[in-house]
Tab-separated table of C-alpha atoms in Angstrom:
chain	number	residue	atom	x	y	z
A	1	MET	CA	-21.311	-36.707	40.026
A	2	PRO	CA	-18.831	-35.003	37.602
A	3	GLN	CA	-19.682	-31.639	36.029
A	4	LEU	CA	-20.815	-32.093	32.442
A	5	SER	CA	-20.392	-28.598	31.020
A	6	PRO	CA	-16.518	-28.550	30.988
A	7	ILE	CA	-16.489	-31.959	29.310
A	8	VAL	CA	-19.076	-30.938	26.678
A	9	THR	CA	-17.184	-27.673	26.013
A	10	VAL	CA	-13.899	-29.528	25.516
A	11	LEU	CA	-15.475	-32.109	23.198
A	12	VAL	CA	-17.261	-29.482	21.058
A	13	VAL	CA	-14.069	-27.424	20.700
A	14	THR	CA	-12.091	-30.563	19.790
A	15	ALA	CA	-14.657	-31.567	17.157
A	16	LEU	CA	-14.356	-28.131	15.514
A	17	LEU	CA	-10.569	-27.967	15.792
A	18	HIS	CA	-10.133	-31.465	14.350
A	19	PHE	CA	-11.493	-30.171	11.028
A	20	MET	CA	-9.789	-26.773	11.294
A	21	PRO	CA	-7.024	-27.512	8.728
A	22	SER	CA	-9.662	-28.077	6.035
A	23	LEU	CA	-11.891	-25.160	7.083
A	24	VAL	CA	-9.350	-22.495	6.141
A	25	ARG	CA	-8.157	-21.166	2.793
A	26	PRO	CA	-6.272	-23.807	0.748
A	27	ASP	CA	-3.293	-21.465	0.404
A	28	ILE	CA	-3.011	-20.944	4.173
A	29	PHE	CA	-1.595	-23.880	6.147
A	30	PHE	CA	-1.448	-23.414	9.928
A	31	GLY	CA	-1.214	-19.679	9.397
A	32	VAL	CA	1.510	-19.867	6.731
A	33	THR	CA	1.080	-18.866	3.072
A	34	VAL	CA	1.770	-21.967	0.972
A	35	PRO	CA	1.090	-23.084	-2.618
A	36	ARG	CA	-2.557	-24.065	-3.145
A	37	GLU	CA	-1.757	-27.766	-3.583
A	38	PHE	CA	0.595	-27.989	-0.564
A	39	ARG	CA	-2.020	-29.582	1.728
A	40	ARG	CA	-2.007	-32.727	-0.436
A	41	THR	CA	1.783	-33.169	-0.403
A	42	VAL	CA	3.808	-35.649	1.692
A	43	ALA	CA	5.295	-32.753	3.665
A	44	ALA	CA	1.880	-31.598	4.906
A	45	ALA	CA	0.404	-34.953	5.967
A	46	PRO	CA	2.719	-35.585	8.994
A	47	MET	CA	2.038	-32.047	10.267
A	48	ILE	CA	-1.736	-32.517	10.134
A	49	ARG	CA	-1.332	-35.915	11.804
A	50	ALA	CA	0.876	-34.503	14.580
A	51	TYR	CA	-1.596	-31.656	15.159
A	52	ARG	CA	-4.505	-34.077	15.524
A	53	VAL	CA	-2.600	-36.502	17.747
A	54	ILE	CA	-1.670	-33.678	20.149
A	55	LEU	CA	-5.226	-32.281	19.970
A	56	TRP	CA	-6.834	-35.593	20.904
A	57	GLY	CA	-4.183	-36.277	23.542
A	58	LEU	CA	-5.031	-32.920	25.133
A	59	THR	CA	-8.737	-33.752	24.906
A	60	VAL	CA	-8.276	-37.051	26.774
A	61	LEU	CA	-6.241	-35.251	29.445
A	62	ALA	CA	-8.824	-32.463	29.769
A	63	VAL	CA	-11.783	-34.834	30.037
A	64	THR	CA	-9.929	-36.945	32.644
A	65	ALA	CA	-9.074	-33.787	34.590
A	66	ALA	CA	-12.711	-32.631	34.487
A	67	LEU	CA	-13.783	-36.021	35.831
A	68	VAL	CA	-11.284	-36.316	38.690
A	69	LEU	CA	-10.728	-32.715	39.779
A	70	PRO	CA	-12.887	-31.198	42.548
A	71	HIS	CA	-15.990	-29.238	41.463
A	72	LYS	CA	-14.384	-25.902	42.314
A	73	VAL	CA	-11.456	-26.408	39.905
A	74	ALA	CA	-13.193	-28.354	37.090
A	75	PRO	CA	-14.696	-25.238	35.378
A	76	LEU	CA	-11.132	-24.005	34.742
A	77	VAL	CA	-10.336	-27.087	32.642
A	78	PRO	CA	-11.711	-25.743	29.294
A	79	GLN	CA	-9.680	-22.508	29.637
A	80	ILE	CA	-6.444	-24.406	30.341
A	81	TYR	CA	-7.288	-26.851	27.537
A	82	ILE	CA	-7.750	-23.978	25.049
A	83	LEU	CA	-4.382	-22.470	26.035
A	84	CYS	CA	-2.738	-25.865	25.403
A	85	VAL	CA	-4.485	-26.155	22.022
A	86	LEU	CA	-3.161	-22.702	21.063
A	87	ALA	CA	0.313	-23.975	21.921
A	88	ASP	CA	-0.344	-27.016	19.694
A	89	LEU	CA	-1.316	-24.696	16.802
A	90	ALA	CA	1.781	-22.546	17.402
A	91	ILE	CA	4.067	-25.629	17.340
A	92	ILE	CA	2.670	-26.849	14.003
A	93	HIS	CA	2.776	-23.281	12.655
A	94	ARG	CA	6.523	-23.204	13.332
A	95	ARG	CA	6.948	-26.506	11.517
A	96	ALA	CA	5.068	-25.106	8.486
A	97	VAL	CA	7.065	-21.839	8.240
A	98	PRO	CA	9.894	-23.294	6.057
A	99	TYR	CA	7.328	-24.107	3.363
A	100	SER	CA	5.986	-20.555	3.126
A	101	VAL	CA	5.891	-18.763	-0.210
A	102	LYS	CA	5.939	-15.051	-0.827
A	103	PRO	CA	2.402	-13.697	-1.244
A	104	ALA	CA	1.621	-11.929	-4.517
A	105	THR	CA	2.781	-8.317	-4.604
A	106	VAL	CA	0.251	-7.401	-7.283
A	107	VAL	CA	-3.066	-6.310	-5.808
A	108	GLU	CA	-6.228	-5.849	-7.831
A	109	VAL	CA	-9.289	-3.910	-6.727
A	110	ASP	CA	-12.664	-3.677	-8.439
A	111	LEU	CA	-13.501	0.011	-8.549
A	112	THR	CA	-17.152	-0.644	-9.334
A	113	ALA	CA	-17.771	-3.235	-6.580
A	114	PRO	CA	-21.126	-2.632	-4.874
A	115	ALA	CA	-21.076	-0.831	-1.535
A	116	GLU	CA	-21.808	-3.057	1.459
A	117	ARG	CA	-24.324	-2.091	4.111
A	118	LEU	CA	-25.580	-3.487	7.398
A	119	PRO	CA	-28.381	-6.010	6.719
A	120	GLY	CA	-31.624	-4.123	7.372
A	121	GLY	CA	-29.837	-0.806	7.808
A	122	PRO	CA	-28.274	0.841	10.875
A	123	LEU	CA	-31.601	0.750	12.735
A	124	VAL	CA	-31.383	-3.056	13.051
A	125	ALA	CA	-28.113	-2.644	14.946
A	126	LEU	CA	-29.498	0.169	17.099
A	127	VAL	CA	-32.864	-1.347	18.141
A	128	PRO	CA	-31.423	-3.496	21.008
A	129	LEU	CA	-29.508	-0.484	22.292
A	130	LEU	CA	-32.573	1.750	22.208
A	131	TRP	CA	-34.649	-0.998	23.809
A	132	LEU	CA	-32.166	-1.422	26.656
A	133	GLY	CA	-31.966	2.338	27.145
A	134	GLY	CA	-35.749	2.559	27.384
A	135	LEU	CA	-35.881	-0.461	29.681
A	136	GLY	CA	-33.249	1.001	31.984
A	137	THR	CA	-35.134	4.303	32.209
A	138	TRP	CA	-38.423	2.497	32.858
A	139	SER	CA	-36.900	0.295	35.573
A	140	ALA	CA	-35.397	3.308	37.339
A	141	PHE	CA	-38.913	4.568	37.995
A	142	HIS	CA	-40.846	1.322	38.434
A	143	GLU	CA	-38.575	-1.263	40.077
A	144	ALA	CA	-37.919	-1.321	43.785
A	145	ALA	CA	-34.276	-2.331	43.184
A	146	PRO	CA	-33.444	-1.364	39.592
A	147	ALA	CA	-30.521	-3.349	38.171
A	148	ALA	CA	-29.063	-0.376	36.303
A	149	SER	CA	-25.661	-2.059	36.040
A	150	LEU	CA	-27.217	-5.063	34.260
A	151	TYR	CA	-28.886	-2.838	31.654
A	152	ALA	CA	-25.742	-0.761	31.217
A	153	ALA	CA	-23.527	-3.837	30.769
A	154	ALA	CA	-25.939	-5.367	28.220
A	155	ALA	CA	-26.198	-2.040	26.361
A	156	TRP	CA	-22.402	-1.711	26.297
A	157	MET	CA	-22.029	-5.226	24.927
A	158	CYS	CA	-24.633	-4.481	22.223
A	159	LEU	CA	-22.756	-1.309	21.327
A	160	MET	CA	-19.493	-3.248	21.008
A	161	LEU	CA	-21.187	-5.840	18.791
A	162	ALA	CA	-22.684	-3.101	16.605
A	163	VAL	CA	-19.202	-1.576	16.245
A	164	MET	CA	-17.827	-5.022	15.413
A	165	ALA	CA	-20.493	-5.568	12.718
A	166	TRP	CA	-19.698	-2.171	11.243
A	167	GLY	CA	-15.982	-2.943	11.435
A	168	VAL	CA	-16.344	-6.232	9.550
A	169	LEU	CA	-18.158	-4.385	6.765
A	170	HIS	CA	-16.145	-1.194	6.563
A	171	TRP	CA	-12.787	-1.594	8.323
A	172	SER	CA	-11.779	-5.045	7.132
A	173	ARG	CA	-9.645	-6.085	4.164
A	174	ARG	CA	-11.314	-7.749	1.192
A	175	VAL	CA	-9.270	-10.708	0.012
A	176	SER	CA	-11.010	-11.137	-3.350
A	177	THR	CA	-12.209	-8.053	-5.136
A	178	SER	CA	-13.451	-9.330	-8.465
A	179	GLY	CA	-15.456	-12.129	-10.041
A	180	GLN	CA	-17.244	-14.996	-8.343
A	181	ALA	CA	-14.751	-15.116	-5.466
A	182	ALA	CA	-15.620	-11.522	-4.513
A	183	ALA	CA	-19.355	-12.258	-4.619
A	184	ARG	CA	-18.910	-15.283	-2.335
A	185	GLU	CA	-16.750	-13.266	0.017
A	186	ARG	CA	-19.441	-10.576	0.220
A	187	GLN	CA	-21.988	-13.263	1.081
A	188	PHE	CA	-19.706	-14.657	3.797
A	189	ARG	CA	-19.158	-11.195	5.285
A	190	ARG	CA	-22.901	-10.591	5.265
A	191	ARG	CA	-23.476	-13.812	7.230
A	192	VAL	CA	-20.816	-12.887	9.794
A	193	VAL	CA	-22.479	-9.498	10.260
A	194	ALA	CA	-25.938	-11.085	10.528
A	195	PHE	CA	-24.609	-13.413	13.243
A	196	VAL	CA	-23.107	-10.521	15.217
A	197	LEU	CA	-26.383	-8.584	14.961
A	198	ALA	CA	-28.396	-11.659	16.040
A	199	CYS	CA	-26.163	-11.891	19.131
A	200	GLU	CA	-27.114	-8.301	19.989
A	201	TYR	CA	-30.798	-9.293	20.160
A	202	PHE	CA	-30.027	-12.314	22.331
A	203	ILE	CA	-28.029	-10.143	24.731
A	204	ALA	CA	-30.927	-7.692	25.041
A	205	LEU	CA	-33.308	-10.411	26.217
A	206	PRO	CA	-32.034	-11.386	29.736
A	207	PRO	CA	-32.431	-7.796	31.071
A	208	THR	CA	-35.930	-7.854	29.560
A	209	PHE	CA	-36.694	-11.075	31.451
A	210	HIS	CA	-35.375	-9.450	34.597
A	211	ALA	CA	-37.506	-6.324	34.147
A	212	PHE	CA	-40.744	-8.149	33.410
A	213	ASN	CA	-40.243	-11.177	35.667
A	214	VAL	CA	-40.925	-13.613	32.841
A	215	PRO	CA	-41.616	-17.292	33.714
A	216	ARG	CA	-38.809	-19.832	33.750
A	217	PHE	CA	-39.846	-21.569	30.534
A	218	ALA	CA	-39.231	-18.362	28.558
A	219	LYS	CA	-35.655	-18.325	29.818
A	220	LEU	CA	-35.249	-21.968	28.829
A	221	ALA	CA	-36.684	-21.199	25.391
A	222	TRP	CA	-34.185	-18.316	25.116
A	223	GLY	CA	-31.311	-20.695	25.925
A	224	ALA	CA	-32.505	-23.278	23.412
A	225	ALA	CA	-33.015	-20.644	20.695
A	226	LEU	CA	-29.542	-19.202	21.348
A	227	LEU	CA	-27.974	-22.645	21.019
A	228	LEU	CA	-29.878	-23.304	17.785
A	229	VAL	CA	-28.877	-19.945	16.308
A	230	ILE	CA	-25.219	-20.510	17.206
A	231	VAL	CA	-25.200	-24.007	15.662
A	232	ALA	CA	-27.019	-22.766	12.539
A	233	PHE	CA	-24.621	-19.866	12.073
A	234	VAL	CA	-21.520	-21.989	12.697
A	235	LEU	CA	-22.680	-24.464	10.026
A	236	SER	CA	-23.599	-21.613	7.698
A	237	LEU	CA	-20.234	-19.901	8.199
A	238	VAL	CA	-18.377	-23.181	7.686
A	239	SER	CA	-20.127	-23.639	4.336
A	240	ALA	CA	-19.648	-20.011	3.242
A	241	GLY	CA	-16.271	-19.467	4.901
A	242	GLN	CA	-12.666	-19.482	3.820
A	243	GLY	CA	-12.589	-23.236	3.196
A	244	GLY	CA	-16.238	-23.588	2.167
A	245	THR	CA	-17.927	-22.501	-1.043
A	246	ARG	CA	-15.327	-19.741	-1.410
A	247	LYS	CA	-12.610	-22.318	-1.929
A	248	SER	CA	-13.695	-23.267	-5.446
A	249	ALA	CA	-14.481	-19.660	-6.387
A	250	ALA	CA	-11.036	-18.521	-5.264
A	251	ALA	CA	-9.323	-21.252	-7.253
A	252	GLU	CA	-9.772	-19.288	-10.500
A	253	GLY	CA	-6.012	-18.648	-10.759
A	254	ALA	CA	-6.039	-16.133	-7.917
A	255	PRO	CA	-2.628	-15.340	-6.408
A	256	ALA	CA	-1.635	-17.227	-3.233
A	257	GLY	CA	-2.268	-15.572	0.103
A	258	ASP	CA	-4.821	-13.423	1.858
A	259	ARG	CA	-3.260	-9.991	1.207
A	260	THR	CA	-1.363	-10.042	4.477
A	261	ALA	CA	2.303	-10.941	4.864
A	262	ASP	CA	3.393	-13.946	6.938
A	263	GLU	CA	5.887	-11.926	8.965
A	264	HIS	CA	3.049	-9.926	10.531
A	265	TRP	CA	1.349	-13.060	11.874
A	266	HIS	CA	2.542	-14.264	15.262
A	267	TRP	CA	2.089	-18.032	15.680
A	268	GLY	CA	-0.358	-17.795	12.775
A	269	LEU	CA	-2.945	-16.490	15.245
A	270	PHE	CA	-2.299	-12.810	15.984
A	271	TYR	CA	-1.969	-10.199	13.256
A	272	PHE	CA	0.208	-7.196	14.105
A	273	ASN	CA	0.943	-4.715	11.340
A	274	PRO	CA	1.011	-1.012	12.267
A	275	ALA	CA	1.479	-0.084	8.568
A	276	ASP	CA	-1.785	-1.796	7.564
A	277	PRO	CA	-4.798	0.530	7.676
A	278	ALA	CA	-7.191	-2.423	8.128
A	279	LEU	CA	-8.646	-2.819	11.616
A	280	MET	CA	-9.774	-6.362	10.860
A	281	VAL	CA	-8.474	-9.094	8.589
A	282	GLU	CA	-9.655	-12.607	7.848
A	283	LYS	CA	-8.476	-15.202	10.352
A	284	ARG	CA	-5.753	-17.557	9.215
A	285	MET	CA	-6.803	-20.269	11.634
A	286	GLY	CA	-10.534	-20.606	12.072
A	287	ILE	CA	-13.421	-18.848	10.389
A	288	GLY	CA	-14.256	-15.168	10.471
A	289	TYR	CA	-12.244	-12.058	11.265
A	290	THR	CA	-9.548	-11.078	13.732
A	291	LEU	CA	-8.173	-7.730	14.852
A	292	ASN	CA	-5.029	-6.078	13.552
A	293	PHE	CA	-3.251	-5.580	16.884
A	294	GLY	CA	-0.932	-3.067	15.224
A	295	ASN	CA	-3.878	-0.668	15.093
A	296	PRO	CA	-4.506	1.243	18.364
A	297	TRP	CA	-8.273	1.070	17.760
A	298	ALA	CA	-8.074	-2.733	17.932
A	299	TRP	CA	-6.777	-2.522	21.514
A	300	LEU	CA	-9.557	-0.123	22.415
A	301	MET	CA	-12.078	-2.590	20.992
A	302	LEU	CA	-10.491	-5.489	22.836
A	303	VAL	CA	-10.507	-3.609	26.141
A	304	GLY	CA	-14.156	-2.727	25.513
A	305	LEU	CA	-15.101	-6.338	24.858
A	306	LEU	CA	-13.042	-7.938	27.632
A	307	GLY	CA	-13.855	-5.172	30.127
A	308	VAL	CA	-17.581	-5.629	29.715
A	309	SER	CA	-17.411	-9.398	30.107
A	310	LEU	CA	-15.497	-8.928	33.375
A	311	VAL	CA	-18.043	-6.357	34.558
A	312	VAL	CA	-20.927	-8.690	33.668
A	313	ARG	CA	-19.317	-11.553	35.596
A	314	THR	CA	-18.850	-9.330	38.604
A	315	ILE	CA	-22.206	-7.602	38.761
A	316	ALA	CA	-24.682	-9.961	37.093
A	317	PRO	CA	-27.401	-11.068	39.531
A	318	ARG	CA	-27.011	-14.756	40.448
B	1	MET	CA	-13.296	-2.135	-13.560
B	2	PRO	CA	-10.084	-3.456	-11.996
B	3	LEU	CA	-7.303	-1.250	-10.664
B	4	ARG	CA	-4.025	-3.090	-10.328
B	5	ILE	CA	-0.999	-2.027	-8.320
B	6	ASP	CA	2.297	-3.752	-7.645
B	7	HIS	CA	3.769	-3.251	-4.177
B	8	ALA	CA	7.159	-4.482	-5.450
B	9	SER	CA	7.329	-1.924	-8.275
B	10	ASP	CA	9.795	0.985	-8.262
B	11	THR	CA	6.927	3.324	-9.162
B	12	PRO	CA	5.351	4.844	-6.041
B	13	VAL	CA	1.919	3.415	-5.216
B	14	TYR	CA	0.381	6.885	-5.401
B	15	LYS	CA	1.578	7.208	-9.009
B	16	GLN	CA	0.384	3.702	-9.887
B	17	ILE	CA	-3.114	4.606	-8.647
B	18	VAL	CA	-3.117	7.864	-10.606
B	19	ASP	CA	-1.857	6.165	-13.770
B	20	GLY	CA	-4.287	3.242	-13.469
B	21	LEU	CA	-7.279	5.508	-12.928
B	22	ARG	CA	-6.230	7.896	-15.677
B	23	VAL	CA	-6.005	5.037	-18.192
B	24	ALA	CA	-9.526	3.899	-17.188
B	25	LEU	CA	-10.830	7.468	-17.468
B	26	VAL	CA	-9.235	8.138	-20.840
B	27	ASN	CA	-10.467	4.812	-22.259
B	28	GLY	CA	-13.990	5.511	-21.066
B	29	GLU	CA	-14.069	2.546	-18.661
B	30	LEU	CA	-15.128	5.084	-16.054
B	31	SER	CA	-17.741	7.584	-17.215
B	32	PRO	CA	-18.892	10.931	-15.803
B	33	GLY	CA	-21.165	10.339	-12.816
B	34	ASP	CA	-19.526	7.039	-11.808
B	35	ALA	CA	-18.720	6.843	-8.123
B	36	LEU	CA	-15.272	5.711	-7.038
B	37	PRO	CA	-14.592	3.861	-3.757
B	38	ALA	CA	-14.137	6.058	-0.694
B	39	VAL	CA	-10.529	6.845	0.242
B	40	ARG	CA	-10.694	4.574	3.309
B	41	ARG	CA	-12.208	1.643	1.401
B	42	LEU	CA	-9.680	1.774	-1.444
B	43	ALA	CA	-6.768	2.179	0.981
B	44	LEU	CA	-7.929	-0.861	2.984
B	45	ASP	CA	-8.277	-3.037	-0.095
B	46	LEU	CA	-4.941	-1.979	-1.554
B	47	GLY	CA	-3.212	-2.207	1.822
B	48	VAL	CA	-1.808	1.324	1.637
B	49	HIS	CA	-2.075	4.406	3.834
B	50	PHE	CA	-5.204	6.539	3.502
B	51	ASN	CA	-3.052	9.546	2.542
B	52	THR	CA	-1.662	7.671	-0.483
B	53	VAL	CA	-5.136	7.230	-1.957
B	54	ALA	CA	-6.216	10.732	-0.941
B	55	GLN	CA	-3.132	12.168	-2.676
B	56	ALA	CA	-3.932	10.196	-5.857
B	57	TYR	CA	-7.553	11.379	-5.853
B	58	ARG	CA	-6.445	14.980	-5.297
B	59	ALA	CA	-4.015	14.768	-8.230
B	60	LEU	CA	-6.773	13.518	-10.543
B	61	SER	CA	-9.128	16.141	-9.198
B	62	ALA	CA	-6.573	18.813	-10.029
B	63	GLU	CA	-6.419	17.415	-13.570
B	64	GLY	CA	-10.197	17.854	-13.760
B	65	TRP	CA	-11.165	14.184	-13.762
B	66	LEU	CA	-12.733	13.829	-10.341
B	67	GLN	CA	-15.068	15.736	-8.098
B	68	ILE	CA	-14.380	15.203	-4.402
B	69	SER	CA	-17.048	16.208	-1.933
B	70	ALA	CA	-17.686	15.361	1.708
B	71	ARG	CA	-21.303	14.409	1.012
B	72	SER	CA	-21.303	12.464	-2.236
B	73	GLY	CA	-17.759	11.080	-2.042
B	74	VAL	CA	-15.572	10.789	-5.141
B	75	GLN	CA	-17.225	10.979	-8.540
B	76	VAL	CA	-15.999	11.071	-12.100
B	77	LYS	CA	-16.834	14.387	-13.671
B	78	GLN	CA	-17.273	15.654	-17.215
B	79	ARG	CA	-13.915	17.019	-18.221
B	80	GLU	CA	-13.101	19.559	-20.883
B	81	VAL	CA	-10.040	18.648	-22.941
B	82	PRO	CA	-7.510	21.387	-22.153
B	83	THR	CA	-6.149	23.422	-25.032
B	84	GLY	CA	-2.448	23.614	-24.311
B	85	ASN	CA	0.651	24.661	-26.195
B	86	LYS	CA	0.948	21.877	-28.799
B	87	THR	CA	4.719	22.197	-29.303
B	88	TYR	CA	5.305	22.095	-25.568
B	89	LEU	CA	3.016	19.033	-25.201
B	90	ASP	CA	4.753	17.195	-28.060
B	91	ALA	CA	8.184	17.844	-26.580
B	92	THR	CA	7.157	16.781	-23.099
B	93	PHE	CA	5.447	13.650	-24.412
B	94	ARG	CA	8.416	12.670	-26.558
B	95	ARG	CA	10.841	13.208	-23.681
B	96	ALA	CA	8.702	11.012	-21.390
B	97	ILE	CA	8.464	8.215	-23.956
B	98	GLU	CA	12.196	8.398	-24.726
B	99	GLY	CA	12.916	8.273	-21.012
B	100	LEU	CA	10.751	5.170	-20.589
B	101	ILE	CA	12.349	3.479	-23.593
B	102	ALA	CA	15.836	4.183	-22.210
B	103	GLN	CA	14.745	2.804	-18.834
B	104	MET	CA	13.452	-0.425	-20.392
B	105	LEU	CA	16.589	-0.870	-22.549
B	106	ALA	CA	18.750	-0.336	-19.452
B	107	ARG	CA	16.791	-3.151	-17.769
B	108	GLY	CA	17.656	-5.496	-20.617
B	109	THR	CA	14.450	-5.386	-22.674
B	110	ARG	CA	15.205	-6.219	-26.296
B	111	ARG	CA	14.804	-3.398	-28.832
B	112	ALA	CA	12.680	-5.555	-31.137
B	113	SER	CA	10.151	-6.478	-28.445
B	114	LEU	CA	9.982	-2.863	-27.267
B	115	ALA	CA	9.296	-1.693	-30.843
B	116	ARG	CA	6.625	-4.397	-31.183
B	117	GLU	CA	4.938	-3.224	-27.968
B	118	LEU	CA	4.991	0.421	-29.141
B	119	ARG	CA	3.431	-0.588	-32.472
B	120	ARG	CA	0.715	-2.528	-30.622
B	121	LEU	CA	-0.064	0.472	-28.435
B	122	ALA	CA	-0.101	2.809	-31.455
B	123	GLY	CA	-2.512	0.442	-33.212
B	124	ALA	CA	-4.806	0.386	-30.193
B	125	LEU	CA	-4.678	4.184	-30.015
B	126	GLU	CA	-5.678	4.553	-33.654
B	127	ARG	CA	-8.567	2.145	-33.275
B	128	THR	CA	-10.165	4.065	-30.376
């Protein structure tokens, strides 16, 4: 009996990536700044076609591999598949580079734009942390074998997510700063932050289950709710994201580009600009935000996020 | 209230911020009590170093336009119009305008269009 989860993962990622070219800003094509109407030209069509052919070819290969490979190796298939897809994106990015245009050098900022705050205030971001702290202290005194490492890892992950939510609001670059486009962008940023904060609450639950020995159906309900929340947020972010409702708002004669220069984007995926004070910028491929790897704080954040996931994998009770 | 800067301009960004804000302050687009974006926020949105914005805010604070405090951030303040030496001011102003005109002529701007632009600005100044 083949393992289903690698196959489902590959198919879900493919479904999202198939539509990726139309989910990003109209003036960004495979990570390259282009004229707004470029996507409809004869030069763009073969590139989109080539990208999709390679993507689906990789999907067929990955699904076949997941079916025929032994159970021990099959879980590695999605990781290898994603690396190959990144290579696909990088190849098409290189093909798009000759069509790049210089982004506008004139930058406009609305001095009276409303200040942005965490939805519900800082307490909403801190509640899971406080809860886990209290739970850890309680378990130290009441459990025969307290899983302190589990509580600490969950608390650390919540802290990193809280920092990320704060970073999206306060350390990221605004692309549009006036008019309807700015209002839509604020709404999009608010949804991203709400999603990150929701994740914090979901992360705080498994240690709670562990501490209170909750029945199995509660864990299943948690899994189902998590899946629903992720799907709902992905759909919501697609509609409010770079290629969603913001597309029409941004078309009001705004200059091409996302306020970052093409030369600082490596393969259209990684942003590296030490001269840019922004810690986060909007992704050029995909929806949401990415780190400015030219900023030392970004590396610290990455180490924090990757480190904790490794720790969780190592110490989590099976 | 938009603030516009051009990264390709010969004028330093710090000066563009000062000039842009001063125009808004003089024209009353920013009134006493209005809060301006924090140094970090404005620097992020303009894509410039924090020090560039901080320097611009300090320059306007020294001119008496802004109040900078750690607690309430940057706010526009009520400013008394300074009573300076009128002859000195006139001479300085004229020299600056003549310098700008010479700069524009050197760049190939036609005299007629420059004169038209000066007349338009003078008209706007008289109306306010």
